[in-house]
Coordinates of C-alpha atoms in Angstrom, one line a residue:
M1 CA 0.0 0.0 0.0
S2 CA 1.5 3.4 -1.0
A3 CA 1.9 6.2 1.5
T4 CA -0.6 8.3 -0.5
H5 CA -3.2 5.6 -0.4
T6 CA -2.7 5.0 3.3
F7 CA -3.1 8.7 4.1
S8 CA -6.2 8.8 1.9
N9 CA -7.7 6.4 4.4
L10 CA -7.3 8.9 7.3
I11 CA -10.9 9.9 7.2
P12 CA -12.4 11.4 10.4
D13 CA -13.7 8.1 11.8
A14 CA -10.2 6.5 11.4
I15 CA -8.5 9.4 13.1
L16 CA -11.0 9.3 16.0
D17 CA -10.7 5.5 16.2
A18 CA -6.9 5.8 16.5
V19 CA -7.0 8.5 19.2
E20 CA -9.6 6.6 21.2
S21 CA -7.6 3.4 21.0
T22 CA -5.2 5.0 23.5
G23 CA -8.1 5.2 26.1
L24 CA -9.0 8.8 25.5
W25 CA -12.6 9.8 24.6
S26 CA -12.9 12.3 21.8
D27 CA -15.6 15.0 21.4
S28 CA -15.4 14.4 17.6
R29 CA -13.8 17.8 16.9
I30 CA -11.0 17.4 14.4
Y31 CA -8.9 20.3 12.9
P32 CA -6.2 19.5 10.3
L33 CA -2.9 21.3 11.0
N34 CA -0.3 22.6 8.6
S35 CA 1.8 19.5 7.9
Y36 CA 2.5 17.8 4.6
E37 CA 5.2 15.2 5.2
N38 CA 3.1 13.7 7.9
R39 CA -0.5 14.2 8.8
V40 CA -1.2 16.2 12.0
Y41 CA -4.6 17.0 13.6
Q42 CA -5.9 18.7 16.6
V43 CA -8.5 16.4 18.2
G44 CA -10.9 17.5 20.9
I45 CA -11.1 15.4 24.1
E46 CA -14.1 15.1 26.3
E47 CA -13.7 17.2 29.5
S48 CA -10.1 17.9 28.8
S49 CA -7.7 19.9 26.6
P50 CA -7.3 18.9 22.9
V51 CA -4.4 16.7 21.9
I52 CA -2.3 16.8 18.7
A53 CA -2.4 13.6 16.8
K54 CA 0.6 13.0 14.5
F55 CA 0.4 10.2 11.9
Y56 CA 3.8 9.4 10.5
R57 CA 4.3 9.0 6.8
P58 CA 4.6 5.2 6.2
G59 CA 8.1 4.1 5.0
R60 CA 9.9 7.4 6.0
W61 CA 11.2 6.4 9.4
S62 CA 11.6 3.0 11.0
E63 CA 10.0 2.1 14.3
A64 CA 13.4 2.3 16.0
Q65 CA 14.0 5.8 14.6
I66 CA 10.7 7.1 15.8
R67 CA 11.1 5.5 19.2
E68 CA 14.5 7.1 19.5
E69 CA 12.9 10.5 18.7
H70 CA 10.3 9.9 21.5
E71 CA 12.9 8.7 24.0
T72 CA 15.0 11.8 23.3
L73 CA 12.0 14.1 23.8
L74 CA 11.0 12.4 27.1
T75 CA 14.5 12.7 28.4
L76 CA 14.7 16.4 27.4
Q77 CA 11.4 17.1 29.1
E78 CA 12.6 15.4 32.3
Q79 CA 15.7 17.5 32.3
G80 CA 13.7 20.7 31.9
T81 CA 14.4 21.5 28.3
P82 CA 11.4 23.3 26.8
V83 CA 10.2 20.8 24.2
V84 CA 6.8 19.2 23.5
A85 CA 7.2 15.4 24.3
P86 CA 4.7 12.7 23.2
L87 CA 2.0 11.6 25.7
A88 CA 2.5 8.2 27.2
F89 CA -0.4 5.7 27.8
E90 CA 0.5 2.7 29.9
G91 CA 4.1 3.5 29.3
K92 CA 3.7 3.6 25.5
T93 CA 4.1 6.7 23.2
L94 CA 4.1 5.1 19.8
F95 CA 1.0 3.3 18.4
L96 CA 0.0 1.5 15.3
H97 CA -3.4 1.9 13.8
N98 CA -4.4 0.6 10.4
G99 CA -0.8 0.3 9.3
I100 CA 0.2 3.8 10.3
Y101 CA 2.3 4.8 13.3
F102 CA 0.9 7.7 15.3
A103 CA 1.6 9.6 18.5
L104 CA -0.3 12.1 20.6
S105 CA 1.1 15.2 22.3
P106 CA -0.4 18.1 24.3
K107 CA -1.5 21.2 22.4
L108 CA 0.8 24.2 22.9
T109 CA -0.4 27.7 22.2
G110 CA 1.6 30.8 21.6
Q111 CA 3.4 32.7 18.8
H112 CA 6.3 31.9 16.5
P113 CA 9.4 34.1 16.8
E114 CA 9.7 37.4 15.0
A115 CA 12.2 37.2 12.2
D116 CA 14.2 40.3 13.0
N117 CA 13.8 40.6 16.8
L118 CA 17.3 40.6 18.1
D119 CA 16.2 39.9 21.7
Q120 CA 14.3 36.8 20.6
L121 CA 17.3 35.7 18.5
Y122 CA 19.4 35.7 21.6
Q123 CA 16.7 33.7 23.4
L124 CA 16.6 31.2 20.5
G125 CA 20.4 30.9 20.7
E126 CA 20.0 30.1 24.4
L127 CA 17.3 27.5 23.8
I128 CA 19.4 25.7 21.1
G129 CA 22.5 25.8 23.3
Q130 CA 20.4 24.3 26.2
L131 CA 19.2 21.7 23.8
H132 CA 22.6 20.7 22.5
Q133 CA 24.0 20.6 26.0
A134 CA 21.3 18.2 27.0
M135 CA 21.6 16.0 23.9
S136 CA 25.2 15.0 24.4
T137 CA 25.1 11.4 23.1
P138 CA 24.9 10.8 19.4
F139 CA 21.8 9.0 18.0
T140 CA 22.0 5.3 17.3
H141 CA 19.2 4.9 14.8
R142 CA 18.6 8.4 13.4
V143 CA 20.4 9.5 10.2
S144 CA 23.7 11.4 10.0
V145 CA 23.8 14.5 7.9
S146 CA 25.7 14.4 4.6
P147 CA 25.1 17.6 2.7
L148 CA 27.2 16.7 -0.3
L149 CA 25.4 13.4 -0.8
Q150 CA 22.1 15.2 -0.3
I151 CA 22.9 17.7 -3.1
E152 CA 24.1 14.9 -5.4
Q153 CA 21.0 12.7 -4.9
A154 CA 18.5 15.6 -5.0
A155 CA 20.0 17.1 -8.2
A156 CA 20.1 13.7 -9.9
S157 CA 16.5 13.1 -9.0
I158 CA 15.5 16.5 -10.4
L159 CA 17.5 16.1 -13.6
N160 CA 16.1 12.6 -14.2
A161 CA 12.5 13.6 -13.9
E162 CA 10.2 15.5 -16.2
Y163 CA 9.4 18.6 -14.1
L164 CA 12.5 20.7 -14.7
P165 CA 11.9 22.3 -18.2
Q166 CA 14.2 20.8 -20.8
R167 CA 15.5 24.2 -21.9
L168 CA 16.7 24.9 -18.3
K169 CA 18.5 21.6 -17.8
P170 CA 21.9 22.6 -19.2
D171 CA 22.1 25.8 -17.1
Y172 CA 20.9 23.8 -14.1
Q173 CA 23.5 21.1 -14.5
K174 CA 26.2 23.8 -14.7
Q175 CA 25.0 25.6 -11.6
I176 CA 24.8 22.4 -9.6
A177 CA 28.3 21.4 -10.7
R178 CA 29.6 24.8 -9.6
L179 CA 27.9 24.7 -6.2
H180 CA 29.0 21.1 -5.7
E181 CA 32.6 22.1 -6.4
M182 CA 32.4 25.0 -3.9
C183 CA 30.8 22.7 -1.3
V184 CA 33.6 20.1 -1.7
A185 CA 36.2 22.8 -1.2
Q186 CA 34.4 24.2 1.9
L187 CA 34.0 20.7 3.4
H188 CA 37.7 20.0 2.8
N189 CA 38.5 23.2 4.8
Y190 CA 36.4 22.0 7.7
W191 CA 34.1 19.1 8.7
P192 CA 34.0 17.9 12.3
T193 CA 35.4 14.5 13.1
Q194 CA 32.5 13.8 15.4
L195 CA 28.8 14.7 14.6
R196 CA 26.5 15.6 17.4
P197 CA 22.7 15.2 17.9
V198 CA 20.7 18.2 16.6
H199 CA 17.1 19.1 16.0
G200 CA 17.7 19.2 12.3
D201 CA 14.9 21.5 11.2
S202 CA 14.7 24.3 13.8
H203 CA 13.1 27.0 11.5
R204 CA 10.7 29.6 13.1
S205 CA 7.6 27.5 12.5
N206 CA 9.0 24.8 14.8
L207 CA 9.4 27.2 17.7
M208 CA 6.7 28.6 19.9
L209 CA 6.7 31.3 22.5
H210 CA 4.6 29.9 25.3
N211 CA 4.3 31.5 28.7
D212 CA 7.2 33.8 28.0
Q213 CA 9.5 30.9 27.1
F214 CA 10.4 29.5 23.7
H215 CA 9.7 25.8 23.1
L216 CA 11.0 23.6 20.3
L217 CA 8.5 21.6 18.4
D218 CA 8.5 18.7 15.9
F219 CA 11.7 16.6 16.2
D220 CA 10.8 14.6 13.1
D221 CA 14.1 15.4 11.5
C222 CA 16.4 15.0 14.5
Q223 CA 19.7 13.6 13.4
N224 CA 23.4 13.5 14.0
G225 CA 24.8 16.8 12.6
V226 CA 26.6 20.0 13.5
A227 CA 25.6 22.8 15.8
V228 CA 25.3 25.4 13.1
Q229 CA 22.5 23.4 11.4
D230 CA 20.1 24.5 14.2
L231 CA 21.3 28.2 14.1
W232 CA 21.6 29.4 10.5
L233 CA 17.9 29.0 9.6
H234 CA 17.2 32.0 11.8
L235 CA 19.3 34.3 9.7
T236 CA 17.1 36.4 7.4
Q237 CA 17.8 38.7 4.5
T238 CA 18.1 42.0 6.3
E239 CA 20.6 44.8 6.5
N240 CA 22.2 43.3 9.6
P241 CA 22.7 39.5 9.2
R242 CA 26.0 39.7 11.1
Q243 CA 24.3 41.3 14.1
Q244 CA 21.6 38.5 14.0
L245 CA 24.3 35.9 13.9
S246 CA 26.2 37.6 16.8
E247 CA 23.0 37.5 19.0
I248 CA 22.3 33.9 18.2
I249 CA 25.9 32.8 19.0
E250 CA 26.0 34.9 22.2
G251 CA 22.9 33.2 23.4
Y252 CA 24.1 29.8 22.4
E253 CA 27.4 30.3 24.3
S254 CA 25.4 30.8 27.5
Y255 CA 25.4 27.0 27.5
L256 CA 28.1 25.7 25.1
P257 CA 31.1 27.1 23.2
F258 CA 30.5 27.5 19.5
D259 CA 33.2 26.5 17.0
I260 CA 33.4 29.5 14.7
R261 CA 34.7 27.3 11.9
E262 CA 31.2 26.0 11.5
L263 CA 30.1 29.3 10.0
G264 CA 31.9 28.2 6.8
L265 CA 29.3 25.4 6.5
I266 CA 26.3 27.7 6.3
D267 CA 26.6 28.1 2.5
V268 CA 26.9 24.3 2.2
F269 CA 23.7 23.7 4.2
K270 CA 21.9 26.5 2.5
S271 CA 22.6 25.0 -1.0
A272 CA 21.6 21.6 0.1
R273 CA 18.4 22.8 1.6
I274 CA 17.3 24.6 -1.6
V275 CA 18.1 21.6 -3.8
N276 CA 16.5 19.2 -1.4
Y277 CA 13.3 21.3 -1.1
A278 CA 12.7 21.1 -4.9
A279 CA 13.5 17.4 -4.9
W280 CA 11.2 16.8 -1.9
L281 CA 8.2 18.5 -3.7
Q282 CA 9.0 16.4 -6.8
Q283 CA 9.1 13.2 -4.8
R284 CA 5.8 13.9 -3.0
W285 CA 4.0 15.2 -6.1
H286 CA 1.9 12.0 -6.3
D287 CA 0.4 13.0 -2.9
P288 CA -2.8 15.0 -3.6
A289 CA -2.1 17.2 -0.5
F290 CA 1.1 18.5 -2.3
V291 CA -0.7 19.2 -5.6
K292 CA -3.2 21.3 -3.7
A293 CA -0.8 23.1 -1.4
F294 CA 2.0 23.7 -4.0
P295 CA 0.2 24.2 -7.4
W296 CA 3.0 26.4 -8.7
F297 CA 5.6 23.6 -8.5
A298 CA 4.9 22.3 -12.0
S299 CA 5.2 25.8 -13.6
E300 CA 8.3 27.0 -15.5
E301 CA 8.3 30.1 -13.3
Y302 CA 9.0 28.0 -10.2
W303 CA 12.0 26.3 -11.8
I304 CA 13.4 29.7 -13.1
N305 CA 13.1 31.0 -9.5
H306 CA 14.7 27.9 -8.1
L307 CA 17.6 28.2 -10.5
N308 CA 18.0 31.9 -9.5
E309 CA 18.1 30.9 -5.8
L310 CA 21.0 28.6 -6.6
K311 CA 22.8 31.3 -8.4
S312 CA 22.2 33.6 -5.4
C313 CA 23.9 31.0 -3.2
E314 CA 27.0 31.3 -5.4
R315 CA 27.0 35.1 -5.4
E316 CA 26.5 35.3 -1.6
W317 CA 29.0 32.5 -0.8
G318 CA 31.1 33.3 2.3
N319 CA 29.1 36.3 3.5
M320 CA 28.4 34.8 6.9
S321 CA 31.9 33.4 7.5
R322 CA 33.9 36.5 6.7

């Protein structure tokens, strides 16, 4: 059964049956939340607060990888790190219903960080420093980051499919080759001998200001990586990116020293993220939710803009590490 077909079976009754299989009693109110890789719903509970039900995309992570994510979150929660951990029922946090793994977590309300708020950037740096200090032991089952391999595989996938317009392919191949060469050189200059556990996707939408404290959400992409992976996503295209970076690092170093050599990896991770995003949309294009949410993906304009993004990576290379 394909992932798309499996998700298509997540009708309201199936969602309620899954939630109630844990022993909770739903009030039948279901609200889909903004998630495409997995399926996430807010589900009302009788005489209690709503819960968040997350249904994992089949075939993406193994049971061992999901359990390691949950164990990490429970440990972080016990240590006082502000994260949202899964709810346990009779000692279990991961459940299987109709062939789909799912988990429940408490609903957290609040606001996402402001992109250019320097005080908040300092607080985010503190939070990520606290997280990295608490996650000191590398993952056993989760993936380890390999940005060069990611670029190679994503670009090959794009070039071998029919979505990238034929007339753009020669220019795309040249641009990917150029960025690949620059990434190889940068990784030769510095790549840590030991990777460390990181959140892996700590963009603003995965952070929530709740009761005057930032919380990290959605550890779906937690992995072995490098510290800067969890920091650079908070740098925005403003007039003072260096000041933003300074605030983040200063907050981070309230908990851990930051190896300044990692700044040279920002361009590598940025390039990989841009190529991977296009390849991800292409890979999931059979999923009706993607066609509805990203209708512009199949247009020539999208691919022109994507190519221009890659060219911008080359033009701006090294700005953050100088």
